[in-house]
mmCIF file of C-alpha atoms in Angstrom:
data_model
loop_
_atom_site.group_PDB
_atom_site.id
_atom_site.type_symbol
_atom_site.label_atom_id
_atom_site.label_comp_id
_atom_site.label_asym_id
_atom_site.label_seq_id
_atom_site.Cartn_x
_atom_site.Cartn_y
_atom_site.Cartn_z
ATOM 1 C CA UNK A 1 202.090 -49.956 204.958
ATOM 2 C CA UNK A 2 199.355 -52.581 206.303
ATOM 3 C CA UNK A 3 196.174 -51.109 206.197
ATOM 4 C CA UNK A 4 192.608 -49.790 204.174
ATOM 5 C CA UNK A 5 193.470 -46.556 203.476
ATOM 6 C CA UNK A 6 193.385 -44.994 206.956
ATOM 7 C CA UNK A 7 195.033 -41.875 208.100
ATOM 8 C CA UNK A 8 197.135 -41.042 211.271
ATOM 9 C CA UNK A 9 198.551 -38.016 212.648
ATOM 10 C CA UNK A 10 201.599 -37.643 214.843
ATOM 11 C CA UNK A 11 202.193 -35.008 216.837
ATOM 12 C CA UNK A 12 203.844 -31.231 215.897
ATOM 13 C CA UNK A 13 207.314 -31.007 215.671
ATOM 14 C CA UNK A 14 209.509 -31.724 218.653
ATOM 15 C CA UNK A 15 211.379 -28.916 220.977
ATOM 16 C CA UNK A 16 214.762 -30.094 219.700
ATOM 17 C CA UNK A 17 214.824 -31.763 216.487
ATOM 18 C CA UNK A 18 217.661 -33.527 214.954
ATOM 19 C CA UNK A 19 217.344 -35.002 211.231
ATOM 20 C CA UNK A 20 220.716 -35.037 210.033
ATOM 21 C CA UNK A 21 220.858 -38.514 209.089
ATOM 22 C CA UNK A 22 221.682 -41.762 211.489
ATOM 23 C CA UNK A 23 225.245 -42.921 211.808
ATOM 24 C CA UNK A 24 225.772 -46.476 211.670
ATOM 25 C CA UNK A 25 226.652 -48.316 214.861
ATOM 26 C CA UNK A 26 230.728 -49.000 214.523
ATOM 27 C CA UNK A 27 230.750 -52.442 213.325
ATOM 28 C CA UNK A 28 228.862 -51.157 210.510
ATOM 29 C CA UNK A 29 225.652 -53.348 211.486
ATOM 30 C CA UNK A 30 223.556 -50.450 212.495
ATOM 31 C CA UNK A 31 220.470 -48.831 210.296
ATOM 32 C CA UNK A 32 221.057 -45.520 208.970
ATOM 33 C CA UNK A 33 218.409 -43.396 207.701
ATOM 34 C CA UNK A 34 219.789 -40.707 204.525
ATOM 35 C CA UNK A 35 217.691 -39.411 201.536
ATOM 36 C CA UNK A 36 217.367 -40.940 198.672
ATOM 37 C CA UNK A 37 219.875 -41.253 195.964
ATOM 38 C CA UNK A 38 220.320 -42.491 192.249
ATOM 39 C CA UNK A 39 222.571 -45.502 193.093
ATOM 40 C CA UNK A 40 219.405 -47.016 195.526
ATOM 41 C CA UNK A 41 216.705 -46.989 192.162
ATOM 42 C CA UNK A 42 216.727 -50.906 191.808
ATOM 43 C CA UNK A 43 216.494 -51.449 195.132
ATOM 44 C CA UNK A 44 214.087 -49.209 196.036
ATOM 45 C CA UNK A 45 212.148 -50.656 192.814
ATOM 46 C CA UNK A 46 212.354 -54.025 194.263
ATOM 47 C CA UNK A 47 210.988 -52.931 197.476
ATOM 48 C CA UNK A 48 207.981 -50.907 196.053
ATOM 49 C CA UNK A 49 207.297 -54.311 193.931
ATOM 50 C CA UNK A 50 206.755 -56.447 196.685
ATOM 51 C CA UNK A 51 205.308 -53.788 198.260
ATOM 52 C CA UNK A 52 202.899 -53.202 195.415
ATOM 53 C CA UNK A 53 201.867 -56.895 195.327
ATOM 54 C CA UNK A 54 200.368 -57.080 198.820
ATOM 55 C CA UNK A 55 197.919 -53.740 198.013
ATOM 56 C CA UNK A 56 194.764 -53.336 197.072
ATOM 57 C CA UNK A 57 195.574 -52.076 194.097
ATOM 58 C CA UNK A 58 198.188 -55.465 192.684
ATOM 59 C CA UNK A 59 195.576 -56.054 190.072
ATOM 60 C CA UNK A 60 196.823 -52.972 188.000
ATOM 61 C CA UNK A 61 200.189 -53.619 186.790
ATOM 62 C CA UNK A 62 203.384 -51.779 188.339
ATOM 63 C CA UNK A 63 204.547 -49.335 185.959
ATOM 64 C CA UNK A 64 208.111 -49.382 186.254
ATOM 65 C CA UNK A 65 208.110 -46.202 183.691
ATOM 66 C CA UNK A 66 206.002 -43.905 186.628
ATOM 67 C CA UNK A 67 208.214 -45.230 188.888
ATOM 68 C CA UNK A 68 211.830 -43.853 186.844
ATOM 69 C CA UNK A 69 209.308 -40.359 186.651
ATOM 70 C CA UNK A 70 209.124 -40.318 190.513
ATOM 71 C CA UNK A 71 212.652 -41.114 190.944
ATOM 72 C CA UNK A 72 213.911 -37.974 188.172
ATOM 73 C CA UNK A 73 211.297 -35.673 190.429
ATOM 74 C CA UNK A 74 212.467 -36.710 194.158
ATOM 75 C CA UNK A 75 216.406 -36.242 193.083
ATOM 76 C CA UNK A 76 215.796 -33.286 191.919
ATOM 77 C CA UNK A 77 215.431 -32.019 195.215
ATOM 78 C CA UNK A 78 212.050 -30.539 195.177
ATOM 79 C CA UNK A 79 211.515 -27.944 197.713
ATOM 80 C CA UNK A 80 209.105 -29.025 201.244
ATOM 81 C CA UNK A 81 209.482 -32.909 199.268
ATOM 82 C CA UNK A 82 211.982 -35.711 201.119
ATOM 83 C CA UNK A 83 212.189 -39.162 200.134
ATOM 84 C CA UNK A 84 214.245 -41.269 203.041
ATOM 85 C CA UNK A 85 216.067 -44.319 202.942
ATOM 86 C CA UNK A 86 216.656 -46.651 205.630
ATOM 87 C CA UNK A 87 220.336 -48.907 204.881
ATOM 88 C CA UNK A 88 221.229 -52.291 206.620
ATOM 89 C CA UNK A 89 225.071 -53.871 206.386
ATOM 90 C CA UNK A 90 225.243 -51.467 202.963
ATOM 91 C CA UNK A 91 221.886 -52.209 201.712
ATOM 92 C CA UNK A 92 218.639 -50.644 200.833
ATOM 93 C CA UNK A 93 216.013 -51.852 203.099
ATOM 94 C CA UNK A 94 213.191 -49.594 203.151
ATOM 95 C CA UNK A 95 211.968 -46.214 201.774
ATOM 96 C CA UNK A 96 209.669 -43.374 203.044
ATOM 97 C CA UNK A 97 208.333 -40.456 200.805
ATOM 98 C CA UNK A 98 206.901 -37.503 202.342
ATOM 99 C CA UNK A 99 206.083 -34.049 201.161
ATOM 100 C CA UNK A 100 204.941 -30.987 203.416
ATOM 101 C CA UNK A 101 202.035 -28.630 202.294
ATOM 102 C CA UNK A 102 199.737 -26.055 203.968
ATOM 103 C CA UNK A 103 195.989 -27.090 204.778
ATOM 104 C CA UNK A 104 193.460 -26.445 202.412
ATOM 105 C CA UNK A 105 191.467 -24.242 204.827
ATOM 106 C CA UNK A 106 194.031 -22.341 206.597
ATOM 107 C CA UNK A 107 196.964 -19.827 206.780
ATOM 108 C CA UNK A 108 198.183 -21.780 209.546
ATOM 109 C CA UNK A 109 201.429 -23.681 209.725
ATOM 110 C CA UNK A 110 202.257 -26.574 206.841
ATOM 111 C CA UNK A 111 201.738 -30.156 208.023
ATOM 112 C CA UNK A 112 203.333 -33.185 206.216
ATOM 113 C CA UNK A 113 202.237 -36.223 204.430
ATOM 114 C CA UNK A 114 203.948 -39.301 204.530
ATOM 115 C CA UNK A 115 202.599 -40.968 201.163
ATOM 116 C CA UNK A 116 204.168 -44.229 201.158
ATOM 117 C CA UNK A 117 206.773 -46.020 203.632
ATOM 118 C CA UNK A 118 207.499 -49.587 202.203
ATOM 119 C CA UNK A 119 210.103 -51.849 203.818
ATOM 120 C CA UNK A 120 211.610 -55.355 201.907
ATOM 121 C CA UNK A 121 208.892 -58.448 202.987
ATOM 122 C CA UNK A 122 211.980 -60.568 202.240
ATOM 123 C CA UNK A 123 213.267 -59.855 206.291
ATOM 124 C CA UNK A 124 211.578 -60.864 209.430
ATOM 125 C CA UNK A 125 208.202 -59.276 210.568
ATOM 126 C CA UNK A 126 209.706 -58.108 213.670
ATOM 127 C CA UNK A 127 212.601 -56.715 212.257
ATOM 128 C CA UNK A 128 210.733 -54.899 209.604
ATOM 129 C CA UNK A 129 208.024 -53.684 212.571
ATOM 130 C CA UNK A 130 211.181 -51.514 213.347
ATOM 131 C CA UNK A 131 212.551 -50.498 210.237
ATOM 132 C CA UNK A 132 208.989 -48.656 209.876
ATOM 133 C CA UNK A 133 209.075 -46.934 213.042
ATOM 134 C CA UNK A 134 212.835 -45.421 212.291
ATOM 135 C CA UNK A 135 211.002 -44.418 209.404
ATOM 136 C CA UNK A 136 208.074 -42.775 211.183
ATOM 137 C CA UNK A 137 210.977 -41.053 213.230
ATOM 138 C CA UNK A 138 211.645 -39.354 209.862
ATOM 139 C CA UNK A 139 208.671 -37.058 211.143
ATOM 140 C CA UNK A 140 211.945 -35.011 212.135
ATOM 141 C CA UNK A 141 212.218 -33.941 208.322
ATOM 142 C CA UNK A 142 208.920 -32.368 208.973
ATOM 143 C CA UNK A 143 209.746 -30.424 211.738
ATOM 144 C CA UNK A 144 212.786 -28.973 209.724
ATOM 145 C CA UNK A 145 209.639 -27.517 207.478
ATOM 146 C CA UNK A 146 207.583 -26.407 210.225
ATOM 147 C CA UNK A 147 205.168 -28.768 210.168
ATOM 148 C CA UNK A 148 202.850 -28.716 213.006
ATOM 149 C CA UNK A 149 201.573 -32.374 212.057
ATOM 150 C CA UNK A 150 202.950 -35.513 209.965
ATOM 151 C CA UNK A 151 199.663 -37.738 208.421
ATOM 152 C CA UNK A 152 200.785 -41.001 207.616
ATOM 153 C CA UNK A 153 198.392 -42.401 204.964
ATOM 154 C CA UNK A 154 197.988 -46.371 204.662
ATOM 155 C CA UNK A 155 196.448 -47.561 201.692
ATOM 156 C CA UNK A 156 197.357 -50.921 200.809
ATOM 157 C CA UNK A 157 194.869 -52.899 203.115
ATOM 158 C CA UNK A 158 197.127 -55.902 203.230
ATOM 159 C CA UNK A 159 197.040 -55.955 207.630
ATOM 160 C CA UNK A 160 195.124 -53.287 209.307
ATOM 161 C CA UNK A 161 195.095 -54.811 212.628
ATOM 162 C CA UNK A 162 199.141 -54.985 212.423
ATOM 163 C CA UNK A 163 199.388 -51.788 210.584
ATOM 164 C CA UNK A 164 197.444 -50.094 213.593
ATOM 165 C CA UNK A 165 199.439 -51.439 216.634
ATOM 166 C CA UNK A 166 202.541 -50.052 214.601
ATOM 167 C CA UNK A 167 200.730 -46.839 214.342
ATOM 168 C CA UNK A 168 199.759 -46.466 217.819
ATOM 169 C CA UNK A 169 203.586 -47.364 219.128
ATOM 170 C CA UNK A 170 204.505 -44.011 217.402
ATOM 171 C CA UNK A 171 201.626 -42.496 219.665
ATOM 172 C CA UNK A 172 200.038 -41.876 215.978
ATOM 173 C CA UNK A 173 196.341 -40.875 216.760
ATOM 174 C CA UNK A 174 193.429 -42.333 214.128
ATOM 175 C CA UNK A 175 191.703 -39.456 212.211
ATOM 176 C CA UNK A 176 189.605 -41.473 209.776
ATOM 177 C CA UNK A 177 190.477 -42.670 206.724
ATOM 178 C CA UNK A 178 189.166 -43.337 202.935
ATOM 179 C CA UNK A 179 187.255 -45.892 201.445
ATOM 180 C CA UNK A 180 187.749 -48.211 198.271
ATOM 181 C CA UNK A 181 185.163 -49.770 196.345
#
């Protein structure tokens, strides 16, 4: 994601969700969305490397042993925790990892946070502009929890401006956000 650490929250679930995931168009060229599995780990990795490069945080090296400790913990299925997948022509384009919680302060319904969505830098801007919003569709998964919210947290401040016009096209409304210093 292209932004300083800002957060943005998309609406409560829809009337009538469907998150089963996205068949691909017939001639096979279509993007499908499906959760994570073992075969996608290098390409995932490749994608959080780039990804990981254009943050804030690319002066600390990418710990490719963290990452194999994620992957073991999102395939095991973790309850309220989905990790998506969006696949081009047969390959591993971009990933989304989101986990649903209840607030802090309240009985109230859960609410989901979508901690990273990274898509490959290798493709064109405009193509990867919607890549991440089939991705922010995966706010679905959310609803399947009961979410009444999704927050979408952006930390890698690589292109706010960008990163908020992508925000706002998924009628995401800006709550605030952190700081780094």
């Amino acid at each position: 994601m292209d932004d300083t650490s800002n957060v943005a929250v998309l609406g409560g679930p829809p009337d009538d969700c469907d998150v089963a995931p996205s068949e691909p168009s017939p001639d096979g060229a279509g993007l499908r969305v499906r959760l994570l599995e073992a075969r996608d780990r290098e390409s995932i990795r490749h994608i959080l490397r780039q990804h990981h490069a254009t943050t804030v945080f690319r002066n600390q090296p990418f710990s490719d042993w963290k990452l194999d400790r994620h992957f073991q913990f999102i395939l095991s299925r973790p309850p309220r925790m989905a990790c998506l997948v969006a696949v081009w022509k047969g390959e591993v384009v971009s990933v989304a990892w989101a986990s649903a919680d209840s607030y802090m302060l309240s009985d109230g319904p859960l609410f989901s946070t979508v901690q990273v969505i990274a898509v490959d830098l290798e493709r064109p801007s405009l193509w990867r502009a919607k890549v991440f919003l089939t991705l922010v569709a995966g706010k679905h998964w959310a609803a399947l929890m009961g979410a009444s919210h999704t927050f979408v947290h952006v930390t890698t401040g690589s292109n706010p401006k960008a990163m908020d016009r992508l925000m706002r096209a998924t009628e995401a409304q800006f709550i605030g956000g952190a700081y780094v210093l």
